Coordinates of C-alpha atoms and ligand atoms in Angstrom, one line a residue:
M10 CA -24.2 52.6 -16.1
A11 CA -21.5 52.4 -13.2
F12 CA -22.7 53.1 -9.8
E13 CA -21.3 52.5 -6.5
D14 CA -22.5 50.3 -3.5
P15 CA -22.6 51.8 -0.1
R16 CA -18.8 50.5 0.7
G17 CA -17.7 52.3 -2.4
V18 CA -17.4 49.2 -4.8
P19 CA -18.5 50.1 -8.6
L20 CA -21.6 48.0 -9.6
T21 CA -22.8 47.9 -13.3
A22 CA -26.5 48.4 -13.4
A23 CA -29.2 50.5 -15.1
S24 CA -30.4 52.4 -12.1
A25 CA -29.7 53.2 -8.8
E26 CA -32.8 51.3 -7.6
S27 CA -30.9 48.2 -8.7
V28 CA -28.1 48.9 -6.3
R29 CA -30.5 49.3 -3.4
A30 CA -32.1 46.0 -4.5
Y31 CA -29.1 44.3 -4.8
E32 CA -27.8 45.5 -1.2
E33 CA -31.0 44.0 0.3
A34 CA -30.0 40.4 -1.6
L35 CA -26.5 41.0 -0.4
D36 CA -28.0 41.2 3.4
R37 CA -29.7 37.8 2.7
I38 CA -26.4 36.3 1.4
L39 CA -24.4 37.4 4.4
A40 CA -27.1 36.3 6.9
F41 CA -27.9 33.0 5.3
A42 CA -31.5 34.0 5.4
G43 CA -34.8 33.7 3.6
D44 CA -34.4 33.4 -0.4
P45 CA -31.5 35.4 -1.9
V46 CA -31.8 33.5 -5.3
G47 CA -35.6 34.7 -5.5
A48 CA -34.6 38.4 -4.7
L49 CA -31.7 38.0 -7.3
D50 CA -34.2 36.7 -10.0
R51 CA -36.6 39.6 -9.5
L52 CA -33.6 41.9 -9.7
T53 CA -32.2 40.6 -13.2
E54 CA -35.9 40.4 -14.5
R55 CA -36.1 44.2 -13.8
D56 CA -32.5 44.9 -14.7
P57 CA -30.9 42.4 -16.8
A58 CA -27.8 44.8 -17.0
C59 CA -26.9 44.2 -13.0
V60 CA -24.1 42.2 -13.6
Q61 CA -23.3 41.6 -9.9
A62 CA -26.7 40.1 -9.5
H63 CA -25.8 37.6 -12.2
L64 CA -22.6 36.9 -10.8
A65 CA -24.2 36.4 -7.2
K66 CA -26.4 33.8 -8.6
A67 CA -23.6 31.9 -10.2
A68 CA -21.6 31.7 -7.1
I69 CA -24.6 30.8 -4.9
H70 CA -25.3 27.8 -7.4
A71 CA -21.5 27.0 -7.6
W72 CA -20.9 26.8 -3.7
A73 CA -24.2 24.7 -3.4
L74 CA -21.8 21.9 -4.3
H75 CA -24.2 20.0 -6.3
P76 CA -24.1 18.7 -9.5
S77 CA -27.8 19.7 -10.3
F78 CA -26.8 23.4 -9.8
V79 CA -23.8 23.4 -12.0
G80 CA -25.9 24.2 -15.0
R81 CA -27.6 27.0 -13.5
A82 CA -24.4 28.5 -12.4
R83 CA -22.8 28.4 -15.9
E84 CA -26.1 30.1 -17.4
A85 CA -25.9 32.8 -14.8
L86 CA -22.1 33.4 -15.7
D87 CA -23.1 33.5 -19.5
L88 CA -25.8 36.2 -18.8
A89 CA -23.3 38.3 -16.7
R90 CA -20.9 38.1 -19.6
K91 CA -23.6 39.1 -22.0
A92 CA -24.6 42.0 -20.0
G93 CA -21.1 43.5 -20.0
P94 CA -18.5 45.0 -20.7
L95 CA -17.4 43.7 -17.3
L96 CA -15.5 45.7 -14.7
D97 CA -12.2 44.2 -13.6
H98 CA -13.6 42.7 -10.3
E99 CA -16.8 41.4 -12.2
R100 CA -14.5 39.7 -14.7
R101 CA -12.4 38.3 -11.8
Q102 CA -15.4 36.9 -10.0
A103 CA -16.7 35.3 -13.1
A104 CA -13.4 33.6 -13.5
A105 CA -13.2 32.4 -9.8
V106 CA -16.6 30.8 -10.3
E107 CA -15.7 29.0 -13.2
A108 CA -12.6 28.0 -11.7
W109 CA -14.5 26.5 -8.8
L110 CA -17.0 24.7 -11.2
D111 CA -14.0 23.2 -13.0
G112 CA -12.4 21.7 -9.8
R113 CA -9.6 24.2 -10.0
Y114 CA -9.8 25.3 -6.5
A115 CA -6.2 27.0 -6.3
D116 CA -7.1 29.0 -9.4
A117 CA -10.3 30.2 -7.7
G118 CA -8.6 31.4 -4.7
R119 CA -5.9 33.3 -6.7
E120 CA -8.7 35.0 -8.5
F121 CA -10.4 36.1 -5.4
D122 CA -6.9 37.2 -3.9
A123 CA -6.5 39.6 -6.8
L124 CA -9.9 40.9 -6.8
L125 CA -9.9 41.5 -3.2
A126 CA -6.5 43.2 -3.1
A127 CA -7.8 45.6 -5.5
Q128 CA -11.5 45.9 -3.9
P129 CA -10.8 44.8 -0.3
R130 CA -14.5 46.2 0.6
H131 CA -16.2 44.0 -1.9
L132 CA -18.5 41.9 0.4
T133 CA -19.9 39.6 -2.3
A134 CA -16.5 38.3 -3.4
L135 CA -15.3 38.2 0.5
F136 CA -18.3 35.9 1.3
F137 CA -17.9 33.6 -1.3
A138 CA -14.0 33.6 -1.0
H139 CA -14.5 32.8 2.8
Q140 CA -16.8 29.6 1.5
A141 CA -14.3 28.5 -1.0
D142 CA -11.5 28.7 1.5
F143 CA -13.6 26.5 3.8
F144 CA -14.4 24.2 1.2
A145 CA -10.9 23.9 -0.2
G146 CA -9.4 23.6 3.4
R147 CA -7.5 26.7 3.4
T148 CA -7.6 27.6 6.8
G149 CA -5.2 30.4 7.1
A150 CA -7.0 32.1 4.6
L151 CA -10.3 31.9 6.6
E152 CA -8.8 34.4 9.1
A153 CA -6.6 36.4 6.9
R154 CA -9.3 37.6 4.2
P155 CA -11.8 38.9 6.6
R156 CA -9.1 40.6 8.5
R157 CA -7.8 42.5 5.6
T158 CA -11.5 43.7 4.6
L159 CA -11.8 44.8 8.2
E160 CA -8.8 46.9 7.9
A161 CA -10.4 48.6 4.9
L162 CA -13.8 49.1 6.3
T163 CA -14.7 51.9 8.6
A164 CA -17.3 51.2 11.4
D165 CA -20.0 53.3 9.6
R166 CA -20.0 51.1 6.6
P167 CA -23.0 48.6 6.3
G168 CA -22.3 45.1 6.4
R169 CA -19.1 45.6 8.5
S170 CA -20.6 43.3 11.6
F171 CA -20.9 40.4 8.9
V172 CA -17.1 40.6 8.2
L173 CA -16.3 40.6 11.8
G174 CA -18.4 37.2 12.1
M175 CA -16.2 35.6 9.2
W176 CA -13.1 36.8 11.0
A177 CA -14.3 35.2 14.4
F178 CA -15.0 32.0 12.4
G179 CA -11.4 31.9 10.8
L180 CA -9.7 33.0 14.3
E181 CA -11.6 29.9 15.7
E182 CA -10.3 27.7 12.9
N183 CA -6.9 28.7 13.4
G184 CA -7.1 27.9 17.2
R185 CA -7.2 31.4 18.4
F186 CA -10.3 30.8 20.5
A187 CA -10.4 33.9 23.0
E188 CA -10.1 36.5 20.1
A189 CA -12.7 34.3 18.1
E190 CA -15.0 34.4 21.0
E191 CA -14.7 38.3 21.5
A192 CA -15.1 39.0 17.7
G193 CA -18.1 36.6 17.4
R194 CA -20.0 38.1 20.3
E195 CA -19.4 41.7 19.1
A196 CA -20.6 40.5 15.6
V197 CA -23.8 39.0 17.1
A198 CA -24.5 42.2 19.5
A199 CA -24.4 44.3 16.3
A200 CA -26.5 41.9 14.1
P201 CA -28.4 39.2 16.2
H202 CA -29.5 37.6 12.9
D203 CA -26.0 36.9 11.7
V204 CA -26.1 33.2 12.0
W205 CA -22.5 32.6 10.9
A206 CA -21.4 34.7 13.9
I207 CA -23.6 32.9 16.2
H208 CA -21.9 29.8 14.7
A209 CA -18.4 31.1 15.4
V210 CA -19.1 31.5 18.9
G211 CA -20.8 27.8 18.9
H212 CA -17.6 26.5 17.5
V213 CA -15.4 28.3 20.3
L214 CA -17.8 26.6 22.9
E215 CA -17.5 23.3 21.2
E216 CA -13.5 23.4 20.8
T217 CA -13.2 24.4 24.4
G218 CA -15.7 21.8 25.7
R219 CA -17.9 24.4 27.3
S220 CA -21.1 22.4 26.4
A221 CA -23.2 23.7 29.0
E222 CA -22.7 27.3 27.7
G223 CA -23.0 26.1 24.2
I224 CA -26.6 24.8 25.1
R225 CA -27.6 28.1 26.6
W226 CA -25.9 30.3 23.8
Y227 CA -28.0 28.6 21.1
G228 CA -31.2 28.1 23.5
E229 CA -31.2 32.1 24.3
R230 CA -31.4 32.9 20.6
E231 CA -33.3 30.1 19.0
R232 CA -35.3 32.4 17.1
D233 CA -32.3 34.1 15.6
W234 CA -30.8 30.8 14.0
A235 CA -33.6 28.4 13.9
E236 CA -36.0 30.4 11.6
N237 CA -36.0 31.7 8.3
S238 CA -32.4 30.5 7.7
Y239 CA -31.0 27.7 5.5
F240 CA -28.1 27.5 7.9
A241 CA -30.5 26.4 10.7
V242 CA -29.8 22.6 10.3
H243 CA -25.9 23.3 10.8
N244 CA -26.2 25.4 14.0
A245 CA -28.7 22.6 15.3
W246 CA -26.1 20.2 14.7
H247 CA -23.8 22.1 17.0
L248 CA -26.4 22.2 19.6
A249 CA -26.6 18.5 19.4
L250 CA -22.9 18.0 19.8
Y251 CA -23.0 19.7 23.2
H252 CA -25.8 17.3 24.2
L253 CA -23.8 14.3 22.9
D254 CA -20.7 15.6 25.0
R255 CA -22.8 15.7 28.2
E256 CA -24.2 12.1 27.3
E257 CA -27.7 13.7 26.9
T258 CA -28.8 11.3 24.3
G259 CA -32.5 11.9 24.3
A260 CA -31.8 15.4 23.6
V261 CA -29.5 14.8 21.1
L262 CA -32.3 12.6 19.1
A263 CA -34.9 15.3 19.8
V264 CA -32.6 17.8 17.8
Y265 CA -31.9 15.3 15.1
D266 CA -35.7 14.7 14.9
R267 CA -36.6 18.3 14.9
F268 CA -33.9 19.7 12.4
L269 CA -31.8 17.2 10.7
T270 CA -34.4 14.4 9.6
P271 CA -34.1 14.6 5.8
G272 CA -36.7 16.1 3.9
R273 CA -37.8 17.4 0.5
R274 CA -35.8 20.5 1.2
S275 CA -32.8 19.1 2.6
I276 CA -29.4 20.1 0.7
L277 CA -26.4 17.9 0.7
L278 CA -24.8 19.6 3.4
N279 CA -27.7 19.1 5.7
L280 CA -27.6 15.3 5.0
C281 CA -23.9 15.4 5.8
D282 CA -24.6 17.0 9.3
G283 CA -27.2 14.1 9.8
A284 CA -24.6 11.4 9.0
A285 CA -22.0 13.3 11.3
L286 CA -24.4 13.2 14.1
L287 CA -25.4 9.5 13.6
W288 CA -22.0 8.3 13.2
R289 CA -21.2 9.9 16.5
L290 CA -24.0 8.0 18.1
H291 CA -22.8 4.8 16.3
L292 CA -19.4 5.4 18.0
A293 CA -20.9 5.8 21.3
G294 CA -22.7 2.3 20.7
L295 CA -26.2 4.1 20.9
A296 CA -29.1 2.7 18.6
V297 CA -30.7 5.1 16.4
G298 CA -33.7 3.2 15.2
D299 CA -34.5 3.5 11.5
R300 CA -32.7 6.9 11.0
W301 CA -29.7 5.5 9.3
E302 CA -32.1 3.9 6.7
S303 CA -33.9 6.9 5.7
L304 CA -30.7 9.2 5.8
A305 CA -28.9 6.7 3.3
E306 CA -31.9 6.8 1.2
A307 CA -31.8 10.4 0.9
F308 CA -28.0 10.4 0.1
A309 CA -28.7 7.8 -2.8
A310 CA -31.2 10.3 -4.2
K311 CA -29.2 13.5 -3.9
Y312 CA -25.7 12.6 -4.0
R313 CA -23.3 11.9 -6.6
P314 CA -19.5 11.0 -6.1
G315 CA -16.7 13.2 -6.7
C316 CA -18.6 16.8 -6.4
H317 CA -16.9 17.5 -3.1
V318 CA -14.6 15.4 -0.9
F319 CA -16.8 16.3 2.3
D320 CA -20.0 14.9 0.8
D321 CA -18.0 11.8 -0.2
V322 CA -16.9 11.0 3.2
H323 CA -20.4 11.6 4.8
A324 CA -22.1 9.5 2.2
M325 CA -19.9 6.8 3.1
F326 CA -20.8 7.3 6.9
A327 CA -24.4 7.2 5.7
F328 CA -24.1 3.9 3.6
V329 CA -22.0 2.1 6.3
G330 CA -24.1 3.1 9.1
A331 CA -27.2 1.9 7.2
G332 CA -25.4 -1.5 6.4
E333 CA -25.8 -0.8 2.6
T334 CA -22.4 -2.4 1.7
A335 CA -23.1 -2.6 -2.0
K336 CA -23.3 1.2 -2.3
A337 CA -20.5 1.6 0.0
T338 CA -18.3 -0.5 -2.2
R339 CA -19.7 1.2 -5.2
L340 CA -18.6 4.6 -3.8
M341 CA -15.1 3.4 -3.1
A342 CA -14.8 2.3 -6.6
D343 CA -16.0 5.7 -8.0
L344 CA -13.8 7.6 -5.7
A345 CA -10.9 5.3 -6.8
A346 CA -11.4 6.5 -10.4
I347 CA -12.1 10.1 -9.7
A348 CA -8.7 10.0 -7.4
E349 CA -6.9 9.4 -10.9
G350 CA -7.6 13.0 -12.0
V351 CA -5.4 15.8 -12.0
D352 CA -7.6 18.8 -10.6
D353 CA -7.7 19.9 -6.9
R354 CA -10.9 17.8 -6.5
A355 CA -9.0 14.6 -7.4
L356 CA -6.2 15.5 -4.9
Q357 CA -8.5 15.8 -2.2
V358 CA -10.3 12.3 -2.7
R359 CA -6.8 10.8 -3.4
R360 CA -5.3 11.9 -0.2
A361 CA -8.1 12.1 2.2
G362 CA -11.5 11.1 0.6
L363 CA -10.5 7.3 -0.3
P364 CA -8.3 6.7 2.9
V365 CA -11.0 7.9 4.9
C366 CA -13.6 6.1 3.3
R367 CA -11.5 2.9 3.5
A368 CA -11.3 3.3 7.2
I369 CA -15.0 4.0 7.5
A370 CA -15.6 0.9 5.5
A371 CA -13.3 -1.1 7.8
F372 CA -14.8 0.1 11.0
G373 CA -18.3 -1.1 9.5
R374 CA -16.9 -4.6 9.1
S375 CA -15.1 -4.5 12.6
D376 CA -11.7 -4.6 11.2
W377 CA -10.5 -2.2 14.1
R378 CA -6.9 -2.5 13.4
S379 CA -7.2 -1.4 9.6
A380 CA -9.4 1.5 10.7
V381 CA -6.7 2.6 13.1
D382 CA -3.8 2.4 10.5
L383 CA -5.9 4.1 7.8
L384 CA -6.8 7.0 10.1
S385 CA -3.6 7.3 12.0
G386 CA -1.7 7.5 8.5
L387 CA -3.7 10.4 7.4
G388 CA -1.4 12.9 9.2
A389 CA -2.0 16.4 7.9
D390 CA -3.8 15.1 4.6
G391 CA -6.9 14.9 7.1
L392 CA -7.3 18.7 6.5
L393 CA -8.0 17.8 2.9
M394 CA -11.3 16.1 4.0
T395 CA -12.2 20.0 4.4
G396 CA -15.1 21.1 6.8
S397 CA -14.3 22.9 10.1
R398 CA -12.2 21.5 13.2
A399 CA -15.4 20.4 14.6
Q400 CA -16.6 18.4 11.4
R401 CA -13.1 16.9 11.0
D402 CA -13.1 15.8 14.7
I403 CA -15.2 12.8 13.5
L404 CA -11.9 11.4 12.2
E405 CA -10.3 11.4 15.8
L406 CA -13.4 10.1 17.5
T407 CA -13.6 7.4 15.1
L408 CA -9.8 6.7 15.6
I409 CA -10.3 6.5 19.2
E410 CA -13.0 4.2 19.1
A411 CA -11.2 1.9 16.8
A412 CA -8.2 1.8 18.9
I413 CA -10.1 1.0 22.0
R414 CA -11.7 -1.8 20.3
A415 CA -8.6 -3.1 18.7
G416 CA -7.2 -3.2 22.2
D417 CA -4.5 -0.4 21.4
R418 CA -4.9 1.3 24.7
S419 CA -1.7 3.3 24.6
L420 CA -2.9 5.2 21.5
A421 CA -6.4 5.6 22.9
R422 CA -5.3 6.8 26.2
D423 CA -2.9 9.3 24.7
L424 CA -5.7 10.8 22.4
L425 CA -8.2 10.9 24.9
E426 CA -5.9 12.7 27.8
R427 CA -5.0 15.3 25.2
R428 CA -8.8 15.9 24.4
L429 CA -9.5 16.0 28.0
Q430 CA -6.9 18.9 28.3
R431 CA -9.0 20.8 25.7
K432 CA -12.3 19.7 27.0
P433 CA -11.9 19.2 30.6
E434 CA -15.8 19.0 31.5
S435 CA -16.5 16.5 29.0
R436 CA -18.4 13.4 30.6
R437 CA -17.9 11.5 27.2
I438 CA -14.3 11.6 27.4
R439 CA -14.1 10.7 31.0
R440 CA -16.5 7.7 30.3
D441 CA -14.2 6.3 27.7
L442 CA -11.1 6.7 30.1
R443 CA -12.9 4.9 32.6
R444 CA -13.7 2.1 29.7
L445 CA -9.9 1.9 29.2
A446 CA -9.0 1.5 32.9
A447 CA -11.5 -1.3 33.4
Ligands
FE2_513 FE1 -19.8 24.5 12.1

């Protein structure tokens, strides 16, 4: 039977109760809270005809970006199709997930474009399209998609503030910091547990170098982002970045030990945050004890090359940081083979993943000049590493440190002075400028 969700989007299900249960699961998806897969499992058990629940499960597993979830994503797609006949938007969601699993990121984006043009208030599709845009490096779409949905969604419709949070992040990634901060703060005021909106404001504070405010922003609402959320590790990573900028090393390590230490439940993206933080400490010449070793071990257990370029690069940081030269060399050989492919995943590896990994390896063997050349040569392809501005900033930070150590003072000074304009309060930048002047 066809029902409608609270925003007027048609849903196939056996009962109105399933529509209500799906809305609850969707709230968890949008808030990165609790266990949305568990909620969807219970729903499909009671109502196998609820196509949207199968599709959401498929999407969650597909955007987990890990080979061990691919089978579960395809299984959920099969169940959705068997529960059919599918509505047009359901068919397009299935096609988008399938394209993503095949590494055809542009095709996935096109399916979402068509779906959202017909159903702009489809919040599940918007959420996963937003994630897809993020992991495919489509910066413009991060802003445009949520904006179009906001235009179609009146203020009284449930879920609107989550869209505002997505829009805030999109604005931030497109450098529109003041508008991003305003939208993000409005979203957090409407839904304090919206960790994506908390994160969007966190990004603005990072990009504009307002680290004291950032520490306050996260400190004041720790219960909202740090508890019952599988996005907590990434928000903690942002908190650690502010402390790093203020050269508060003890606080950085305390955040790492509390939130980022690899554990049984760590997902790959958590390990990436850990590597990104330890590498920044490494660049600053700070010792991190045996943290690299346990992180590299966790990567070796969970990571497989070529699933997503962002993971490839961060696995490389971990292997080089831990001095695991053999693993680092093997990874580069695997990536060189993957780069020969023809899909969008291969393109990301060819143009960004491989040169970045080679630069990390060069940095690891103190070949500062090669690291400088490889990172300077990236140009706009650096975007294909994907991730946010703050995550890709690790490329510039590595370039600056390599330039200083290579004796390329004019390049280092140029980069640092431009950074200081963006982040005038930064202690870290001023220290590096003093090193150059010495
Ligand atoms: Fe972030």
